[in-house]
CSV table of C-alpha atoms and ligand atoms in Angstrom, one decimal:
chain,number,residue,atom,x,y,z
A,1,VAL,CA,-52.6,-89.3,-48.2
A,2,TRP,CA,-51.5,-89.8,-51.6
A,3,ASP,CA,-50.8,-93.6,-52.5
A,4,VAL,CA,-47.6,-92.6,-54.2
A,5,ALA,CA,-45.4,-89.0,-54.0
A,6,VAL,CA,-42.9,-89.0,-57.0
A,7,ILE,CA,-39.8,-86.6,-56.8
A,8,GLY,CA,-38.4,-85.1,-59.7
A,9,ALA,CA,-40.4,-85.6,-63.2
A,10,GLY,CA,-37.6,-86.4,-65.3
A,11,PRO,CA,-37.8,-89.5,-67.2
A,12,ALA,CA,-37.5,-91.9,-64.2
A,13,GLY,CA,-40.4,-89.6,-62.4
A,14,SER,CA,-42.8,-89.9,-64.9
A,15,ALA,CA,-42.4,-93.5,-66.2
A,16,ALA,CA,-42.7,-94.1,-62.2
A,17,ALA,CA,-46.0,-92.2,-61.9
A,18,LEU,CA,-47.3,-93.4,-65.2
A,19,ALA,CA,-46.7,-97.1,-63.9
A,20,ALA,CA,-48.5,-96.5,-60.4
A,21,ALA,CA,-51.3,-94.3,-62.2
A,22,ARG,CA,-51.7,-97.4,-64.6
A,23,ALA,CA,-51.8,-100.1,-61.5
A,24,GLY,CA,-54.7,-97.9,-60.3
A,25,LEU,CA,-52.8,-95.6,-57.3
A,26,LYS,CA,-53.2,-92.4,-56.6
A,27,VAL,CA,-50.4,-90.2,-57.7
A,28,ILE,CA,-48.5,-87.1,-57.1
A,29,LEU,CA,-45.8,-85.9,-59.1
A,30,LEU,CA,-43.6,-83.0,-57.8
A,31,ASP,CA,-40.8,-81.0,-59.6
A,32,ARG,CA,-38.8,-77.9,-58.5
A,33,GLN,CA,-39.1,-76.8,-62.1
A,34,ASP,CA,-42.2,-76.0,-64.6
A,35,PHE,CA,-42.3,-77.9,-67.6
A,36,PRO,CA,-41.3,-77.8,-70.5
A,37,ARG,CA,-37.9,-77.3,-69.0
A,38,ASP,CA,-34.1,-78.5,-69.8
A,39,LYS,CA,-32.5,-80.8,-68.5
A,40,THR,CA,-28.3,-81.1,-69.6
A,41,CYS,CA,-28.2,-84.3,-71.6
A,42,GLY,CA,-27.3,-85.3,-74.9
A,43,ASP,CA,-30.7,-85.7,-76.0
A,44,GLY,CA,-29.8,-89.4,-77.6
A,45,ILE,CA,-33.4,-91.3,-77.1
A,46,ALA,CA,-32.4,-95.3,-77.7
A,47,PRO,CA,-34.9,-97.2,-79.3
A,48,GLN,CA,-35.0,-99.3,-75.9
A,49,VAL,CA,-36.3,-96.4,-73.9
A,50,LEU,CA,-39.6,-96.4,-76.8
A,51,ASP,CA,-40.1,-100.1,-75.6
A,52,VAL,CA,-40.5,-98.9,-72.0
A,53,LEU,CA,-42.7,-96.2,-72.9
A,54,GLU,CA,-44.8,-98.0,-75.3
A,55,SER,CA,-45.4,-100.7,-72.3
A,56,LEU,CA,-46.7,-97.6,-70.2
A,57,GLY,CA,-49.1,-96.5,-72.8
A,58,VAL,CA,-47.1,-93.9,-74.3
A,59,PRO,CA,-46.8,-94.8,-78.1
A,60,ASP,CA,-46.1,-91.1,-79.6
A,61,VAL,CA,-43.5,-89.4,-77.8
A,62,THR,CA,-41.0,-89.2,-81.1
A,63,GLU,CA,-43.3,-87.3,-83.1
A,64,GLY,CA,-42.3,-84.7,-85.3
A,65,TYR,CA,-38.8,-86.1,-84.8
A,66,THR,CA,-36.4,-87.7,-87.5
A,67,PRO,CA,-35.2,-91.1,-86.9
A,68,VAL,CA,-31.2,-91.6,-87.0
A,69,PRO,CA,-30.5,-94.8,-88.4
A,70,VAL,CA,-26.6,-94.5,-88.2
A,71,LEU,CA,-23.9,-94.6,-85.3
A,72,ARG,CA,-20.6,-93.8,-86.2
A,73,LEU,CA,-17.7,-94.4,-83.6
A,74,ASP,CA,-14.2,-93.2,-83.8
A,75,GLY,CA,-11.7,-94.9,-81.4
A,76,PRO,CA,-8.9,-93.6,-79.4
A,77,ASP,CA,-6.1,-95.1,-81.8
A,78,GLY,CA,-7.5,-94.6,-85.4
A,79,ALA,CA,-10.3,-97.6,-85.3
A,80,SER,CA,-13.8,-96.3,-86.8
A,81,ALA,CA,-16.9,-98.2,-87.1
A,82,GLN,CA,-19.7,-96.8,-88.9
A,83,ARG,CA,-23.0,-99.0,-89.2
A,84,GLU,CA,-26.7,-98.8,-89.2
A,85,MET,CA,-28.1,-99.6,-85.7
A,86,PRO,CA,-30.5,-102.6,-85.3
A,87,ARG,CA,-33.0,-100.1,-84.7
A,88,PRO,CA,-32.8,-96.1,-85.2
A,89,ALA,CA,-32.1,-93.6,-82.2
A,90,TYR,CA,-34.1,-90.6,-81.9
A,91,VAL,CA,-32.2,-87.2,-80.9
A,92,ILE,CA,-35.2,-85.5,-79.0
A,93,PRO,CA,-34.3,-82.2,-76.9
A,94,ARG,CA,-35.2,-82.8,-73.4
A,95,LEU,CA,-37.1,-79.8,-73.2
A,96,VAL,CA,-39.7,-81.3,-75.4
A,97,PHE,CA,-39.0,-85.0,-74.4
A,98,ASP,CA,-39.5,-84.8,-70.5
A,99,ALA,CA,-42.5,-82.6,-71.0
A,100,ARG,CA,-44.4,-84.9,-73.4
A,101,LEU,CA,-43.8,-87.6,-70.7
A,102,VAL,CA,-45.3,-85.4,-68.0
A,103,GLN,CA,-48.1,-84.8,-70.1
A,104,ALA,CA,-48.5,-88.6,-70.6
A,105,ALA,CA,-48.5,-89.0,-66.8
A,106,GLN,CA,-51.2,-86.2,-66.4
A,107,ARG,CA,-53.6,-87.8,-69.4
A,108,ALA,CA,-53.1,-91.1,-67.2
A,109,GLY,CA,-54.8,-89.3,-63.9
A,110,VAL,CA,-51.3,-88.4,-62.3
A,111,THR,CA,-51.6,-84.9,-60.5
A,112,PHE,CA,-48.5,-82.8,-61.3
A,113,ARG,CA,-47.2,-79.8,-58.9
A,114,ARG,CA,-44.6,-77.6,-58.7
A,115,HIS,CA,-43.0,-78.0,-55.6
A,116,THR,CA,-39.4,-78.3,-54.2
A,117,ALA,CA,-39.2,-81.1,-51.7
A,118,ARG,CA,-37.1,-79.9,-48.9
A,119,GLU,CA,-37.7,-82.6,-45.9
A,120,ILE,CA,-38.7,-86.1,-46.4
A,121,LYS,CA,-39.8,-88.4,-43.3
A,122,ALA,CA,-41.0,-92.2,-42.8
A,123,GLU,CA,-43.3,-92.0,-40.3
A,124,ALA,CA,-45.6,-95.3,-39.3
A,125,GLY,CA,-47.6,-96.2,-42.4
A,126,TYR,CA,-46.6,-93.3,-44.6
A,127,VAL,CA,-43.8,-91.0,-45.4
A,128,THR,CA,-44.0,-87.2,-45.5
A,129,VAL,CA,-42.6,-84.9,-48.4
A,130,ASP,CA,-42.8,-81.7,-46.4
A,131,GLU,CA,-46.6,-81.0,-46.0
A,132,ILE,CA,-47.6,-84.0,-48.3
A,133,LYS,CA,-48.5,-87.3,-47.2
A,134,ALA,CA,-47.9,-90.7,-49.1
A,135,ARG,CA,-48.0,-94.5,-48.5
A,136,VAL,CA,-44.9,-94.8,-50.9
A,137,VAL,CA,-42.4,-92.1,-52.2
A,138,ILE,CA,-40.1,-92.7,-55.0
A,139,GLY,CA,-37.1,-90.4,-55.1
A,140,ALA,CA,-36.4,-89.5,-58.9
A,141,ASP,CA,-34.7,-86.3,-58.2
A,142,GLY,CA,-31.7,-86.9,-60.4
A,143,ALA,CA,-28.0,-87.0,-59.5
A,144,SER,CA,-27.8,-84.7,-56.6
A,145,SER,CA,-30.6,-86.5,-55.3
A,146,LEU,CA,-32.2,-85.2,-51.7
A,147,VAL,CA,-34.2,-88.7,-51.4
A,148,ARG,CA,-30.6,-90.5,-51.5
A,149,LYS,CA,-29.3,-88.2,-48.9
A,150,THR,CA,-32.3,-88.7,-46.8
A,151,LEU,CA,-31.9,-92.6,-46.7
A,152,GLY,CA,-28.1,-92.0,-45.7
A,153,GLU,CA,-26.5,-93.2,-48.8
A,154,ALA,CA,-23.2,-91.0,-50.2
A,155,PRO,CA,-23.2,-89.7,-53.6
A,156,ASN,CA,-20.8,-91.4,-56.1
A,157,GLN,CA,-17.3,-91.1,-55.7
A,158,PRO,CA,-14.3,-90.1,-58.5
A,159,GLY,CA,-13.9,-93.1,-60.5
A,160,HIS,CA,-17.9,-93.5,-60.6
A,161,LEU,CA,-19.0,-90.4,-61.8
A,162,ALA,CA,-18.7,-88.8,-64.8
A,163,LEU,CA,-18.8,-84.6,-66.0
A,164,ALA,CA,-20.0,-83.8,-69.2
A,165,ILE,CA,-20.7,-80.6,-71.0
A,166,ARG,CA,-23.2,-80.2,-73.8
A,167,GLY,CA,-24.3,-77.1,-76.3
A,168,TYR,CA,-26.2,-76.6,-79.2
A,169,THR,CA,-24.7,-75.8,-82.8
A,170,ALA,CA,-27.0,-74.1,-85.4
A,171,ALA,CA,-25.0,-76.3,-87.9
A,172,VAL,CA,-24.0,-79.7,-88.5
A,173,PRO,CA,-20.6,-79.6,-88.0
A,174,SER,CA,-17.7,-81.1,-89.9
A,175,GLN,CA,-17.2,-84.3,-88.6
A,176,PRO,CA,-13.5,-85.5,-88.1
A,177,ARG,CA,-11.6,-88.6,-89.9
A,178,SER,CA,-14.4,-88.8,-92.5
A,179,PRO,CA,-13.7,-87.3,-95.9
A,180,GLU,CA,-16.2,-89.5,-97.4
A,181,ASP,CA,-19.1,-87.9,-96.2
A,182,GLN,CA,-21.4,-86.4,-98.4
A,183,PRO,CA,-24.2,-84.5,-97.9
A,184,GLY,CA,-27.7,-86.3,-98.1
A,185,GLU,CA,-26.5,-89.4,-96.4
A,186,PRO,CA,-28.6,-90.6,-93.7
A,187,PRO,CA,-28.3,-88.8,-90.3
A,188,ARG,CA,-25.9,-90.5,-87.8
A,189,GLN,CA,-25.1,-89.9,-84.2
A,190,LEU,CA,-21.3,-89.5,-84.0
A,191,ILE,CA,-19.0,-90.2,-81.0
A,192,VAL,CA,-15.1,-89.6,-80.7
A,193,LEU,CA,-13.5,-91.4,-78.2
A,194,ALA,CA,-10.2,-89.4,-76.9
A,195,ARG,CA,-7.0,-91.3,-75.3
A,196,GLN,CA,-6.3,-87.9,-73.4
A,197,HIS,CA,-8.3,-88.3,-69.8
A,198,TRP,CA,-9.4,-91.6,-70.6
A,199,PRO,CA,-12.0,-93.0,-70.4
A,200,ALA,CA,-13.5,-89.8,-72.3
A,201,TYR,CA,-15.3,-88.8,-75.5
A,202,ALA,CA,-17.0,-86.2,-77.5
A,203,TRP,CA,-20.2,-86.8,-79.3
A,204,SER,CA,-22.3,-84.8,-82.0
A,205,PHE,CA,-26.1,-85.7,-82.5
A,206,PRO,CA,-28.1,-84.4,-85.0
A,207,ILE,CA,-32.0,-83.0,-83.9
A,208,GLY,CA,-33.2,-83.0,-87.8
A,209,ASP,CA,-34.0,-79.3,-87.5
A,210,GLY,CA,-30.4,-78.3,-88.8
A,211,ARG,CA,-29.4,-78.4,-85.1
A,212,CYS,CA,-26.8,-80.6,-83.4
A,213,ASN,CA,-26.5,-81.5,-79.9
A,214,VAL,CA,-22.5,-81.6,-79.1
A,215,GLY,CA,-20.9,-82.2,-76.1
A,216,TYR,CA,-17.7,-83.9,-74.3
A,217,GLY,CA,-17.8,-85.8,-71.4
A,218,GLU,CA,-14.7,-87.5,-68.7
A,219,MET,CA,-14.5,-89.0,-65.4
A,220,VAL,CA,-14.4,-87.0,-62.3
A,221,THR,CA,-11.3,-87.5,-60.8
A,222,ARG,CA,-9.7,-85.7,-57.4
A,223,THR,CA,-8.4,-82.7,-59.5
A,224,PRO,CA,-10.9,-80.0,-60.2
A,225,THR,CA,-11.8,-79.2,-63.6
A,226,SER,CA,-13.2,-76.2,-65.5
A,227,ARG,CA,-15.7,-75.4,-68.6
A,228,GLU,CA,-12.9,-74.2,-70.1
A,229,HIS,CA,-11.1,-77.6,-70.2
A,230,LEU,CA,-14.3,-79.5,-71.0
A,231,LEU,CA,-15.2,-77.1,-74.2
A,232,GLY,CA,-11.4,-77.2,-75.2
A,233,ARG,CA,-11.4,-81.1,-75.3
A,234,LEU,CA,-15.0,-80.7,-77.3
A,235,ARG,CA,-13.3,-78.3,-79.7
A,236,ALA,CA,-10.7,-80.6,-80.1
A,237,LEU,CA,-12.2,-83.8,-80.7
A,238,ILE,CA,-15.0,-82.3,-83.1
A,239,PRO,CA,-13.3,-79.7,-85.2
A,240,GLY,CA,-15.0,-76.8,-87.1
A,241,LEU,CA,-18.0,-76.1,-84.4
A,242,GLY,CA,-19.3,-72.7,-84.7
A,243,GLU,CA,-20.8,-71.2,-81.7
A,244,LEU,CA,-22.5,-73.0,-79.2
A,245,SER,CA,-25.9,-72.1,-77.2
A,246,SER,CA,-27.4,-73.3,-74.0
A,247,VAL,CA,-23.7,-74.7,-72.9
A,248,ARG,CA,-24.1,-76.4,-69.3
A,249,ALA,CA,-22.4,-79.2,-67.4
A,250,HIS,CA,-24.0,-81.7,-65.3
A,251,HIS,CA,-22.7,-85.0,-63.4
A,252,LEU,CA,-23.2,-88.5,-64.5
A,253,PRO,CA,-23.6,-91.3,-61.6
A,254,LEU,CA,-22.5,-94.3,-63.1
A,255,SER,CA,-23.7,-97.5,-62.2
A,256,THR,CA,-20.4,-99.2,-61.3
A,257,SER,CA,-21.2,-98.0,-57.8
A,258,ARG,CA,-24.9,-98.0,-56.7
A,259,PRO,CA,-26.7,-97.1,-53.3
A,260,ALA,CA,-29.3,-99.6,-52.0
A,261,PRO,CA,-32.4,-99.1,-54.0
A,262,GLY,CA,-34.7,-98.2,-51.4
A,263,ARG,CA,-35.9,-98.7,-47.5
A,264,GLY,CA,-39.3,-99.7,-46.7
A,265,ARG,CA,-41.6,-97.1,-48.1
A,266,ILE,CA,-38.7,-95.1,-49.8
A,267,LEU,CA,-37.4,-95.8,-53.3
A,268,LEU,CA,-34.9,-94.3,-55.7
A,269,ALA,CA,-34.8,-94.5,-59.4
A,270,GLY,CA,-32.8,-93.4,-62.5
A,271,ASP,CA,-29.8,-91.3,-61.7
A,272,ALA,CA,-30.5,-90.9,-58.1
A,273,LEU,CA,-30.2,-94.6,-57.9
A,274,SER,CA,-26.9,-94.0,-60.2
A,275,LEU,CA,-28.1,-96.1,-62.8
A,276,ILE,CA,-25.9,-94.9,-66.2
A,277,ASN,CA,-24.2,-96.7,-68.4
A,278,PRO,CA,-20.5,-96.6,-67.5
A,279,PHE,CA,-19.2,-96.8,-71.0
A,280,THR,CA,-21.6,-94.9,-72.9
A,281,GLY,CA,-23.4,-92.4,-70.3
A,282,GLU,CA,-26.6,-93.5,-71.3
A,283,GLY,CA,-29.1,-93.0,-68.7
A,284,ILE,CA,-32.4,-92.6,-70.1
A,285,TYR,CA,-33.3,-96.3,-70.8
A,286,TYR,CA,-32.3,-97.2,-66.9
A,287,ALA,CA,-34.3,-94.3,-65.8
A,288,VAL,CA,-37.6,-95.2,-67.6
A,289,THR,CA,-36.9,-99.1,-66.8
A,290,SER,CA,-36.4,-98.1,-62.7
A,291,GLY,CA,-39.2,-95.7,-62.8
A,292,LYS,CA,-41.6,-98.3,-64.2
A,293,LEU,CA,-40.7,-100.9,-61.8
A,294,ALA,CA,-40.6,-98.6,-58.9
A,295,GLY,CA,-44.2,-97.5,-59.8
A,296,GLU,CA,-45.4,-101.0,-59.9
A,297,ALA,CA,-43.7,-102.1,-56.7
A,298,ALA,CA,-45.4,-99.2,-55.1
A,299,VAL,CA,-48.7,-101.0,-54.7
A,300,THR,CA,-47.0,-103.6,-52.2
A,301,GLY,CA,-46.9,-100.4,-49.9
A,302,ALA,CA,-44.9,-101.2,-46.7
A,303,PHE,CA,-43.2,-104.0,-48.8
A,304,ALA,CA,-42.3,-101.6,-51.8
A,305,ALA,CA,-38.7,-101.4,-51.3
A,306,SER,CA,-38.1,-105.3,-51.2
A,307,ALA,CA,-40.3,-105.9,-54.1
A,308,TYR,CA,-38.8,-103.1,-56.2
A,309,GLU,CA,-35.5,-104.7,-55.2
A,310,GLN,CA,-36.2,-107.9,-56.5
A,311,ALA,CA,-37.6,-106.7,-59.8
A,312,LEU,CA,-34.8,-104.4,-60.4
A,313,ARG,CA,-32.5,-107.5,-59.8
A,314,ARG,CA,-34.5,-109.8,-62.4
A,315,THR,CA,-34.7,-107.0,-64.9
A,316,LEU,CA,-31.4,-105.2,-64.9
A,317,GLY,CA,-29.2,-107.4,-62.5
A,318,ARG,CA,-27.2,-109.3,-65.1
A,319,HIS,CA,-26.8,-106.2,-67.5
A,320,LEU,CA,-25.5,-104.3,-64.5
A,321,ARG,CA,-22.8,-106.8,-63.7
A,322,HIS,CA,-21.6,-107.3,-67.4
A,323,THR,CA,-21.7,-103.3,-67.6
A,324,THR,CA,-19.5,-103.1,-64.8
A,325,ALA,CA,-17.0,-105.8,-66.1
A,326,THR,CA,-17.2,-104.2,-69.6
A,327,ALA,CA,-16.7,-101.0,-68.2
A,328,ARG,CA,-13.0,-102.4,-66.6
A,329,LEU,CA,-12.1,-103.8,-69.6
A,330,ALA,CA,-12.8,-100.5,-71.5
A,331,SER,CA,-10.4,-98.7,-69.0
A,332,LEU,CA,-7.8,-100.1,-71.5
A,333,PRO,CA,-7.5,-97.9,-74.7
A,334,TRP,CA,-6.4,-100.4,-76.8
A,335,LEU,CA,-8.9,-103.2,-75.7
A,336,THR,CA,-11.6,-100.4,-76.5
A,337,ASN,CA,-9.8,-100.0,-79.6
A,338,ALA,CA,-10.0,-103.7,-81.1
A,339,ALA,CA,-13.6,-103.4,-79.7
A,340,ILE,CA,-14.6,-100.9,-82.2
A,341,GLN,CA,-12.2,-102.4,-84.8
A,342,ALA,CA,-14.3,-105.6,-84.4
A,343,ALA,CA,-17.7,-103.8,-84.6
A,344,GLY,CA,-16.5,-102.2,-87.9
A,345,ARG,CA,-15.7,-105.6,-89.8
A,346,ASP,CA,-18.9,-107.6,-88.1
A,347,GLN,CA,-22.7,-106.3,-87.8
A,348,ARG,CA,-23.2,-108.8,-84.9
A,349,VAL,CA,-20.4,-107.5,-82.8
A,350,PHE,CA,-21.7,-103.6,-83.3
A,351,ASP,CA,-25.2,-104.7,-82.7
A,352,SER,CA,-24.1,-106.6,-79.3
A,353,PHE,CA,-22.3,-103.3,-78.3
A,354,VAL,CA,-25.2,-101.2,-79.0
A,355,GLU,CA,-27.5,-103.3,-76.8
A,356,LEU,CA,-24.8,-103.5,-74.1
A,357,GLY,CA,-24.3,-99.7,-74.3
A,358,LEU,CA,-27.8,-98.8,-74.9
A,359,GLY,CA,-30.0,-101.3,-73.4
A,360,ASN,CA,-29.8,-104.8,-71.8
A,361,GLY,CA,-27.1,-106.6,-73.3
A,362,LEU,CA,-24.4,-108.8,-71.9
A,363,LEU,CA,-21.0,-109.3,-72.9
A,364,SER,CA,-20.5,-113.1,-73.9
A,365,ALA,CA,-17.5,-115.2,-74.4
A,366,GLY,CA,-18.1,-115.0,-78.1
A,367,LEU,CA,-18.3,-111.5,-78.4
A,368,LEU,CA,-15.0,-111.0,-76.4
A,369,ALA,CA,-13.3,-113.5,-78.6
A,370,ARG,CA,-14.3,-111.8,-81.8
A,371,VAL,CA,-12.9,-108.9,-80.0
A,372,VAL,CA,-9.3,-110.2,-78.9
A,373,ARG,CA,-9.0,-111.5,-82.5
A,374,GLN,CA,-8.5,-108.0,-83.4
A,375,ILE,CA,-5.5,-107.3,-81.4
A,376,PRO,CA,-2.1,-108.3,-82.8
A,377,GLY,CA,0.3,-110.9,-81.5
A,378,LYS,CA,0.0,-113.3,-78.5
A,379,TRP,CA,-3.5,-113.1,-77.2
A,380,ALA,CA,-5.5,-113.4,-80.8
A,381,SER,CA,-3.2,-116.6,-81.5
A,382,TYR,CA,-4.6,-118.2,-78.2
A,383,VAL,CA,-8.2,-117.6,-79.3
A,384,ASP,CA,-7.8,-118.7,-83.0
A,385,ALA,CA,-6.0,-121.9,-81.3
A,386,GLY,CA,-8.8,-122.6,-79.4
A,387,LYS,CA,-11.5,-122.2,-82.4
B,1,LIG,C1,-24.4,-83.7,-70.4
B,1,LIG,C2,-25.4,-85.1,-70.6
B,1,LIG,C3,-25.4,-86.0,-71.7
B,1,LIG,C4,-26.0,-87.1,-71.4
B,1,LIG,N1,-26.4,-87.6,-72.7
B,1,LIG,C5,-27.4,-88.5,-72.7
B,1,LIG,C6,-27.7,-89.4,-73.8
B,1,LIG,O1,-27.8,-88.7,-74.9
B,1,LIG,N2,-28.7,-90.3,-73.7
B,1,LIG,C7,-29.2,-90.9,-72.5
B,1,LIG,O2,-30.1,-91.7,-72.5
B,1,LIG,N3,-28.8,-90.3,-71.5
B,1,LIG,C8,-27.8,-89.3,-71.4
B,1,LIG,N4,-27.4,-88.6,-70.4
B,1,LIG,C9,-27.9,-89.0,-69.0
B,1,LIG,C10,-29.1,-88.7,-68.9
B,1,LIG,O3,-29.1,-87.2,-68.9
B,1,LIG,C11,-30.0,-89.1,-67.4
B,1,LIG,O4,-29.6,-90.5,-67.0
B,1,LIG,C12,-31.5,-88.8,-67.3
B,1,LIG,O5,-31.7,-87.6,-67.2
B,1,LIG,C13,-31.9,-89.5,-65.8
B,1,LIG,O6,-33.4,-89.2,-65.7
B,1,LIG,P1,-33.9,-89.1,-64.3
B,1,LIG,O7,-35.5,-89.1,-64.3
B,1,LIG,O8,-33.0,-90.0,-63.2
B,1,LIG,O9,-33.1,-87.4,-63.7
B,1,LIG,P2,-33.5,-86.1,-64.3
B,1,LIG,O10,-33.7,-86.1,-65.9
B,1,LIG,O11,-32.3,-85.5,-64.0
B,1,LIG,O12,-34.4,-85.6,-63.6
B,1,LIG,C14,-34.7,-85.1,-62.0
B,1,LIG,C15,-35.6,-84.3,-61.9
B,1,LIG,O13,-35.6,-83.8,-60.6
B,1,LIG,C16,-35.9,-82.5,-60.1
B,1,LIG,N5,-35.5,-82.2,-58.9
B,1,LIG,C17,-34.4,-82.6,-58.4
B,1,LIG,N6,-34.7,-82.1,-56.9
B,1,LIG,C18,-35.7,-81.7,-56.7
B,1,LIG,C19,-36.5,-81.8,-55.3
B,1,LIG,N7,-35.4,-81.5,-54.5
B,1,LIG,N8,-37.9,-81.3,-55.3
B,1,LIG,C20,-38.4,-81.5,-56.7
B,1,LIG,N9,-37.6,-81.8,-57.9
B,1,LIG,C21,-36.4,-82.2,-57.5
B,1,LIG,C22,-35.3,-82.0,-61.2
B,1,LIG,O14,-35.8,-80.6,-61.5
B,1,LIG,C23,-35.5,-82.8,-62.5
B,1,LIG,O15,-36.3,-82.3,-63.6
B,1,LIG,C24,-26.8,-87.5,-70.4
B,1,LIG,C25,-26.2,-86.7,-69.0
B,1,LIG,C26,-25.2,-85.7,-69.2
B,1,LIG,C27,-25.2,-84.9,-68.0
């Protein structure tokens, strides 16, 4: 009997396996694919991800990749903010990034096995994953999680689910609304928000080897969409894109609607727990954070789910409430535009939005007031009168 079986070896699963192994548990990490494997993603690695990995004893995951210090946001109504991030991000193809994490887990004593989980059953004192027995099972099996289904939890519904397509370009595309851009400028991540199909955006993230990860995402609605539509929107928002390779789309279960984090000895982490930031689509930070907490909670055996729920609430509870509120506000394109305008004018506003969109940040009253001040007319004068 294993102490822990982790299903899925993406960032959530590897972080869970690492945390459990570091707590002295005997861990098996399962994935239906061998590594390295691709995962449809923007490949943007927020600096906050690196903090979590470092705390798990993995300091070298960015080796060989260039830091990307600048972020540019183009708003839906013409506002634009381009600034240095408080700390640089990285763009590391998931083909490389996820394999490095699996290797780190193996170095920490975790056993990796290629295996597609098909049936999970809770028994007295343990859980079975097909023929594998473990005291605790962590479902880190992504956006179409089988473990989540086993717990009787429905997948995210339209309104709480996005769909994004991504591809790789051989050359850095020309970027819109920035004639001032010159070669030799520091590398930057570009995000272009679109009014059409709001909330929706396209991105272009430079990997540092001459290629860019480019993509486009929008909310899932009751009307089915197509690959042609998503690619058409990408090309409209980032003109001048050449040929794209490895073009694939994938769902993003947003954190505005989450299932219970676990029951008894079975836990969910990462996308399986719908932990994607609703206004940036960032999910890797929440995957490694929840994975780490799930792996640590596994030491409590039968009490794992309640220990995990408490740890999650302590670590991410306030942030998740604030991002849900922010997503509601961001459903108004003009308010988002005002937020980008404020971020363009004030580094503190920019930094706060970066922390809210990529990490564990909060939406403070002061931040909101700085945004509202950008709106011409009545609201802004109320705020100014209250100063
Ligand atoms: C187009 C797109 C762009 C994105 N861009 C970014 C970005 O730039 N930055 C960012 O932070 N986030 C981004 N995200 C979100 C990010 O990709 C996810 O949040 C992240 O991958 C979640 O990690 P995870 O470990 O929970 O799941 P995954 O990375 O999906 O890993 C799940 C693993 O489980 C395995 N698995 C599934 N079912 C089974 C089974 N039955 N048995 C065994 N194994 C199984 C899969 O093979 C897979 O390896 C993007 C998402 C999309 C779709």
